[in-house]
N, CA, C and O of each residue as an XYZ file, in Angstrom:
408
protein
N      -7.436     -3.977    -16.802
C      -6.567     -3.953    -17.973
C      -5.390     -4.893    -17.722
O      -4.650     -4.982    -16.743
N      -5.414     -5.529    -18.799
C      -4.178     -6.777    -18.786
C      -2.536     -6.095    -19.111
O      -2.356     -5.351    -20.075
N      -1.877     -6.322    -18.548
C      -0.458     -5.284    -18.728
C       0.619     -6.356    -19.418
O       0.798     -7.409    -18.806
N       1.162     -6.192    -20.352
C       2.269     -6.950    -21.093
C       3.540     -6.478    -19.876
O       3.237     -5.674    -18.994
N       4.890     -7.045    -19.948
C       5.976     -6.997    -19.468
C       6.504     -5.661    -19.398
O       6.892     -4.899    -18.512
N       6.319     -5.645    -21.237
C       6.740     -4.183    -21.557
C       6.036     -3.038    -21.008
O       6.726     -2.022    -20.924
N       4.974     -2.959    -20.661
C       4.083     -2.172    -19.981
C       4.339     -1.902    -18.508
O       4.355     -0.756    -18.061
N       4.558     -3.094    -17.691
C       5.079     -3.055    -16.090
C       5.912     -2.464    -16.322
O       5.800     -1.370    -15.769
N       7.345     -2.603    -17.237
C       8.007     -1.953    -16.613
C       8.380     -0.652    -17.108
O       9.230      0.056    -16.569
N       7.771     -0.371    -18.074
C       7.586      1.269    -17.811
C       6.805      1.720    -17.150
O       6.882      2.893    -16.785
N       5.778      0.881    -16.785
C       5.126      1.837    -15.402
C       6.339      1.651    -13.964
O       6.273      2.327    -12.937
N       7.259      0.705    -14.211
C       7.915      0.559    -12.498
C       8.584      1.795    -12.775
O       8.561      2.638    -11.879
N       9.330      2.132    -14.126
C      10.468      2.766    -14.313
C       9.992      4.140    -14.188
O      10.848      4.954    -13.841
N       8.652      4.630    -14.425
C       7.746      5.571    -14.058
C       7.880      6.063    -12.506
O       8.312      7.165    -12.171
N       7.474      5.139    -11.714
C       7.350      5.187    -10.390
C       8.616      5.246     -9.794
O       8.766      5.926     -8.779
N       9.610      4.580    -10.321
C      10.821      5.098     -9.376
C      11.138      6.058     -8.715
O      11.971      6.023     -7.810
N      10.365      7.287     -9.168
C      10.867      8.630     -8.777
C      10.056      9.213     -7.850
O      10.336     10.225     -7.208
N       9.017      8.554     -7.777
C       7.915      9.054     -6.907
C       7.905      8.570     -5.336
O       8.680      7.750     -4.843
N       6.751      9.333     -4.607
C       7.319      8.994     -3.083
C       5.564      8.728     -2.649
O       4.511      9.256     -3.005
N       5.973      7.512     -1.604
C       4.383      7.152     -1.589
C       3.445      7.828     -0.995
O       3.564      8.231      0.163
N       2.166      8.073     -1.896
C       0.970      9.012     -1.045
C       0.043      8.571     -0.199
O      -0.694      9.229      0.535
N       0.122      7.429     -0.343
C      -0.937      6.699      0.506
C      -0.598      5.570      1.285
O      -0.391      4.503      0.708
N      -0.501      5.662      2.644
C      -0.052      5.029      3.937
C      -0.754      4.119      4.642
O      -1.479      4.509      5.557
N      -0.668      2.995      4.382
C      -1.411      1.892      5.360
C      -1.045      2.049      7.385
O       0.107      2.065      7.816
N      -1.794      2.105      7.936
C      -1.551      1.920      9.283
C      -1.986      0.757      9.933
O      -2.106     -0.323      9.355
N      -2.219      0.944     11.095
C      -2.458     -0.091     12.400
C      -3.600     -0.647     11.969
O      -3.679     -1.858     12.173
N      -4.778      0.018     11.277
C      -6.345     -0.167     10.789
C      -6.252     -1.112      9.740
O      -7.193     -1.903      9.685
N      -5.323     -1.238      8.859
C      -5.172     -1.908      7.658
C      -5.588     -1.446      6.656
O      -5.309     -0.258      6.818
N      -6.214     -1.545      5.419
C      -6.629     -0.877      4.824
C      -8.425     -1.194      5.300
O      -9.116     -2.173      5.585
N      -8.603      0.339      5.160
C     -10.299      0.691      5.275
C     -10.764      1.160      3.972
O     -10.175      1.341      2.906
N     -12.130      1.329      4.388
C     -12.997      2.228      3.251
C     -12.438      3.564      2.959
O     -12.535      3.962      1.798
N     -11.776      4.434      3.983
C     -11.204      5.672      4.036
C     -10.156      5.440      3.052
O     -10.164      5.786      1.871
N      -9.431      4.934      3.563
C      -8.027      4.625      2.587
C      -8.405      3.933      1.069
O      -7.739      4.433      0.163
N      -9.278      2.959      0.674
C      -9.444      2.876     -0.339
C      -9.774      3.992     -1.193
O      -9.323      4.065     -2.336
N     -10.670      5.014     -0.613
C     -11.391      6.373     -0.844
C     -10.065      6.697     -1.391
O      -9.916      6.800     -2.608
N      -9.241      6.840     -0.693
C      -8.319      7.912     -1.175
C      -7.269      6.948     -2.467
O      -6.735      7.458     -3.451
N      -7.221      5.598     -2.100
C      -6.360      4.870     -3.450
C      -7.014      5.451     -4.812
O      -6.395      5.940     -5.757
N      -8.605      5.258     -4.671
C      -9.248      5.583     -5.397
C      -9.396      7.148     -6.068
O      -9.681      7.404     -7.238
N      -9.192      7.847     -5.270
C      -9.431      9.308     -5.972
C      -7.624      9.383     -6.097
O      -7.361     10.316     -6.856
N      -6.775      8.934     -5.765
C      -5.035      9.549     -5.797
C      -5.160      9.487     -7.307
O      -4.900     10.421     -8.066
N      -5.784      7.729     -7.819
C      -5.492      6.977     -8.768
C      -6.049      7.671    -10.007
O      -5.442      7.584    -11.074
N      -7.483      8.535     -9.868
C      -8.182      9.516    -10.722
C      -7.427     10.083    -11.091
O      -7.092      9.837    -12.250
N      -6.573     11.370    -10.216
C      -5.837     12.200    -10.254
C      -4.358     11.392    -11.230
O      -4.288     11.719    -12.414
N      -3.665     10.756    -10.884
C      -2.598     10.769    -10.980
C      -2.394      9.566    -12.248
O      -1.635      9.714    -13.206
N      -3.275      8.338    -11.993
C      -3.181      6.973    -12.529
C      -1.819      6.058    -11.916
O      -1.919      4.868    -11.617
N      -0.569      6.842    -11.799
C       0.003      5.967    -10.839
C       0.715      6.698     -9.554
O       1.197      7.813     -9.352
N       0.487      5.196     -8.597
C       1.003      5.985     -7.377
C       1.752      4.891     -6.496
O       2.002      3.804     -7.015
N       2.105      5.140     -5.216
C       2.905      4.336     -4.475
C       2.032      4.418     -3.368
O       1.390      5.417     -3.041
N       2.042      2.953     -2.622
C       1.424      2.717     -1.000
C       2.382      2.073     -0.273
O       2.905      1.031     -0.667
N       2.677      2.658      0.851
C       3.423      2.108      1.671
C       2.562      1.719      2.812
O       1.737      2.517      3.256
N       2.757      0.179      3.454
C       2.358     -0.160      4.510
C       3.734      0.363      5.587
O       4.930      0.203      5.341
N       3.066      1.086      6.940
C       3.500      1.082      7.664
C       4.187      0.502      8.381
O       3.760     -0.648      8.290
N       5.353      0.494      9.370
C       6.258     -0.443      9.970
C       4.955     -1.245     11.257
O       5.114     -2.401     11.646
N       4.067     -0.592     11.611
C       3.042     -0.947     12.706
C       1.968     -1.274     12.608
O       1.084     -1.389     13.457
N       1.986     -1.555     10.896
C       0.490     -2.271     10.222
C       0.767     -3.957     10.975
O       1.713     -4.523     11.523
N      -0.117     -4.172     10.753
C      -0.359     -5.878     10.705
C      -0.633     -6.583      9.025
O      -0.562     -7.690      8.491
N      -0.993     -5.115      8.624
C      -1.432     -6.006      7.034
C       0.114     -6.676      6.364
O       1.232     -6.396      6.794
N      -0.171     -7.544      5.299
C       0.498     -8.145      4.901
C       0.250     -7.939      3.356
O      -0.668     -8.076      2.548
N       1.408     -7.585      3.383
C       2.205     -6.963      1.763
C       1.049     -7.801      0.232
O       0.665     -7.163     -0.748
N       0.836     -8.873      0.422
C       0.225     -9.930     -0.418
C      -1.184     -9.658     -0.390
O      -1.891     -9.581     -1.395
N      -1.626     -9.493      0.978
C      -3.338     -9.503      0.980
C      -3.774     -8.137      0.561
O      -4.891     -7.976      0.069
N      -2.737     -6.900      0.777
C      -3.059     -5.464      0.922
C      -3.294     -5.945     -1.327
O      -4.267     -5.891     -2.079
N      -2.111     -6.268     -1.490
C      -2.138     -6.609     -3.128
C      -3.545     -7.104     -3.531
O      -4.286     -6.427     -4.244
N      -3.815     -8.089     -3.134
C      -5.071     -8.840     -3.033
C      -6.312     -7.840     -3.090
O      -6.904     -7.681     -4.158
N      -6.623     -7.303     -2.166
C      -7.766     -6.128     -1.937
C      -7.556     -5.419     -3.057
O      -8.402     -5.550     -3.942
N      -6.479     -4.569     -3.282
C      -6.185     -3.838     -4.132
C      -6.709     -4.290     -5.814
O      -7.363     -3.588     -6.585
N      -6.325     -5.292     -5.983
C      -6.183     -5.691     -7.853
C      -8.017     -6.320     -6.998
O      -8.575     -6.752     -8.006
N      -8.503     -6.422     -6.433
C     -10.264     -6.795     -5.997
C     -11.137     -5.148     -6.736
O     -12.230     -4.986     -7.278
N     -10.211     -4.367     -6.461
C     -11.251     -2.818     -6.734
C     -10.705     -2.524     -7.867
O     -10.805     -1.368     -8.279
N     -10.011     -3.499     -8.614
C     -10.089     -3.258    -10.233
C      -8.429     -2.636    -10.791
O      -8.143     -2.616    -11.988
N      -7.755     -2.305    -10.032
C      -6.445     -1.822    -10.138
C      -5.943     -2.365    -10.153
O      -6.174     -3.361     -9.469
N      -4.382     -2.282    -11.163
C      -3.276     -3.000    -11.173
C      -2.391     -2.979    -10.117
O      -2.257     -1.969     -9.426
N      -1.765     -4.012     -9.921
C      -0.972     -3.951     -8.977
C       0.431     -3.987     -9.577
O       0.812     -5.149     -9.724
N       1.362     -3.020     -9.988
C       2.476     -3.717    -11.069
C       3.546     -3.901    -10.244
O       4.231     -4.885    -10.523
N       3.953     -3.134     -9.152
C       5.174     -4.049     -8.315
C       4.963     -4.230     -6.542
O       4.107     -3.744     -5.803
N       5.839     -4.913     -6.318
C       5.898     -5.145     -4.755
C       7.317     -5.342     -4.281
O       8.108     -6.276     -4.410
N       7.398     -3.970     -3.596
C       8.522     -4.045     -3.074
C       8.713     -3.913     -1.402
O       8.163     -3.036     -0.735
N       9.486     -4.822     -0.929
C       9.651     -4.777      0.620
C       8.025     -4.202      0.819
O       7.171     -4.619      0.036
N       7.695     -3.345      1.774
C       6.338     -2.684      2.283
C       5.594     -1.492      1.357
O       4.502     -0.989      1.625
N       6.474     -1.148      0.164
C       5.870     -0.363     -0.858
C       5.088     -1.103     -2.087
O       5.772     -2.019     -2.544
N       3.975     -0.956     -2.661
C       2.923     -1.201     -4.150
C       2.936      0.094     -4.358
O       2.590      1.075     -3.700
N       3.593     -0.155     -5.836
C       3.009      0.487     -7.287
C       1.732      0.120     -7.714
O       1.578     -1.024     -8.143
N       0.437      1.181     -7.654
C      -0.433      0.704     -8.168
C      -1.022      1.753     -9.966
O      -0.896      2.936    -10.282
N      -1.518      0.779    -10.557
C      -1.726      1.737    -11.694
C      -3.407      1.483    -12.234
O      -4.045      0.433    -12.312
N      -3.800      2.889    -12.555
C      -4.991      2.561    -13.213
C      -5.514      3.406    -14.185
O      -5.416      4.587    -13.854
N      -5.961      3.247    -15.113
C      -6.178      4.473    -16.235
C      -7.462      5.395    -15.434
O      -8.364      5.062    -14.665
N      -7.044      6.700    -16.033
C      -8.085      7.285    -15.079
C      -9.292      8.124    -16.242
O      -9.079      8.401    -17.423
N     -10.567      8.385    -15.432
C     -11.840      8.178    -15.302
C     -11.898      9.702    -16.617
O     -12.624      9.726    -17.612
N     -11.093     10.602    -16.267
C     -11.274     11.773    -17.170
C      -9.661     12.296    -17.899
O      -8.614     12.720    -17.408
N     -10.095     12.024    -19.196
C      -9.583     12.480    -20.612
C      -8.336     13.058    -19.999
O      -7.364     12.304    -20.042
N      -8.131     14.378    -19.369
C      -7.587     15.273    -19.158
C      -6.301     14.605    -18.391
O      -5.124     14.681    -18.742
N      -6.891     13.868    -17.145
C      -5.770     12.905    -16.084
C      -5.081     12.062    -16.779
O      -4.149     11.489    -16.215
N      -5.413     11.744    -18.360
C      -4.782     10.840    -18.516
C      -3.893     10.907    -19.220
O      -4.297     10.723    -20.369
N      -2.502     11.132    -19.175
C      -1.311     10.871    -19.578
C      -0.396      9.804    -19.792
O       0.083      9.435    -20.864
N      -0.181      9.289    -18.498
C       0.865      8.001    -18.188
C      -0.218      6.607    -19.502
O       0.221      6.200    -20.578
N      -1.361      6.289    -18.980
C      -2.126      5.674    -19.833
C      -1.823      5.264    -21.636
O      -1.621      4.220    -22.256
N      -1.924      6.654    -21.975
C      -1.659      6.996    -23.244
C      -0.554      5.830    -23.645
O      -0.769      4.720    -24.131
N       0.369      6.286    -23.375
C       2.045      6.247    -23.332
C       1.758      4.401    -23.360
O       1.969      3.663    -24.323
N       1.342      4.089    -22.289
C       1.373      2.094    -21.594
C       0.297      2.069    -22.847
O       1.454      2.302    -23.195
N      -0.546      2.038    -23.730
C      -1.540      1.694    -24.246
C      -0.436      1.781    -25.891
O      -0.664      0.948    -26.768
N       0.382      2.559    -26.043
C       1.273      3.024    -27.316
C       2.081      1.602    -27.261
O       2.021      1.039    -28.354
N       2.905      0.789    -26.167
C       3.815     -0.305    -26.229
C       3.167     -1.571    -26.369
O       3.836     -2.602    -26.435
């Protein structure tokens, strides 16, 4: 899904408040960890990833992989991504609604 301006930034202004669930480590991102970008993103549609201070990954490529499995990537900050994605069942989807209305 293509996101207008107006759309990022009510999803950033969304995320401000939130604290990240999903943690990059030393491994970088794996299949495990995508697993879980992937089901947070079901659940929630948006969320926060923080790369670790002892990753090696790099803020750009982790972005890269990420918007590869179909997700938005709407911000990048220092070692934290906002990622957003409409999710799979009716019920999860709230935030969606709302970005699809602007």
């Amino acid at each position: 899904m293509d996101l207008t301006g107006k759309q990022k930034r009510y999803l950033r202004a969304e995320a401000h408040h939130l604290t990240p669930i999903v943690q990059i480590g030393k491994s970088g991102l794996t299949n495990e960890i995508k697993t879980s970008i992937r089901n947070a993103l079901d659940a929630r549609e948006l969320i926060k990833v923080a790369i670790l201070q002892n990753s090696d990954a790099d803020i750009n490529d982790v972005a890269e992989e990420i918007e590869e499995m179909s997700f938005d990537v709407v911000q990048k900050i220092g070692r934290i991504l906002v990622v957003f994605k409409v999710a799979e069942k009716r019920d999860n989807r709230k935030i969606s609604l709302k970005v699809k209305e602007l």
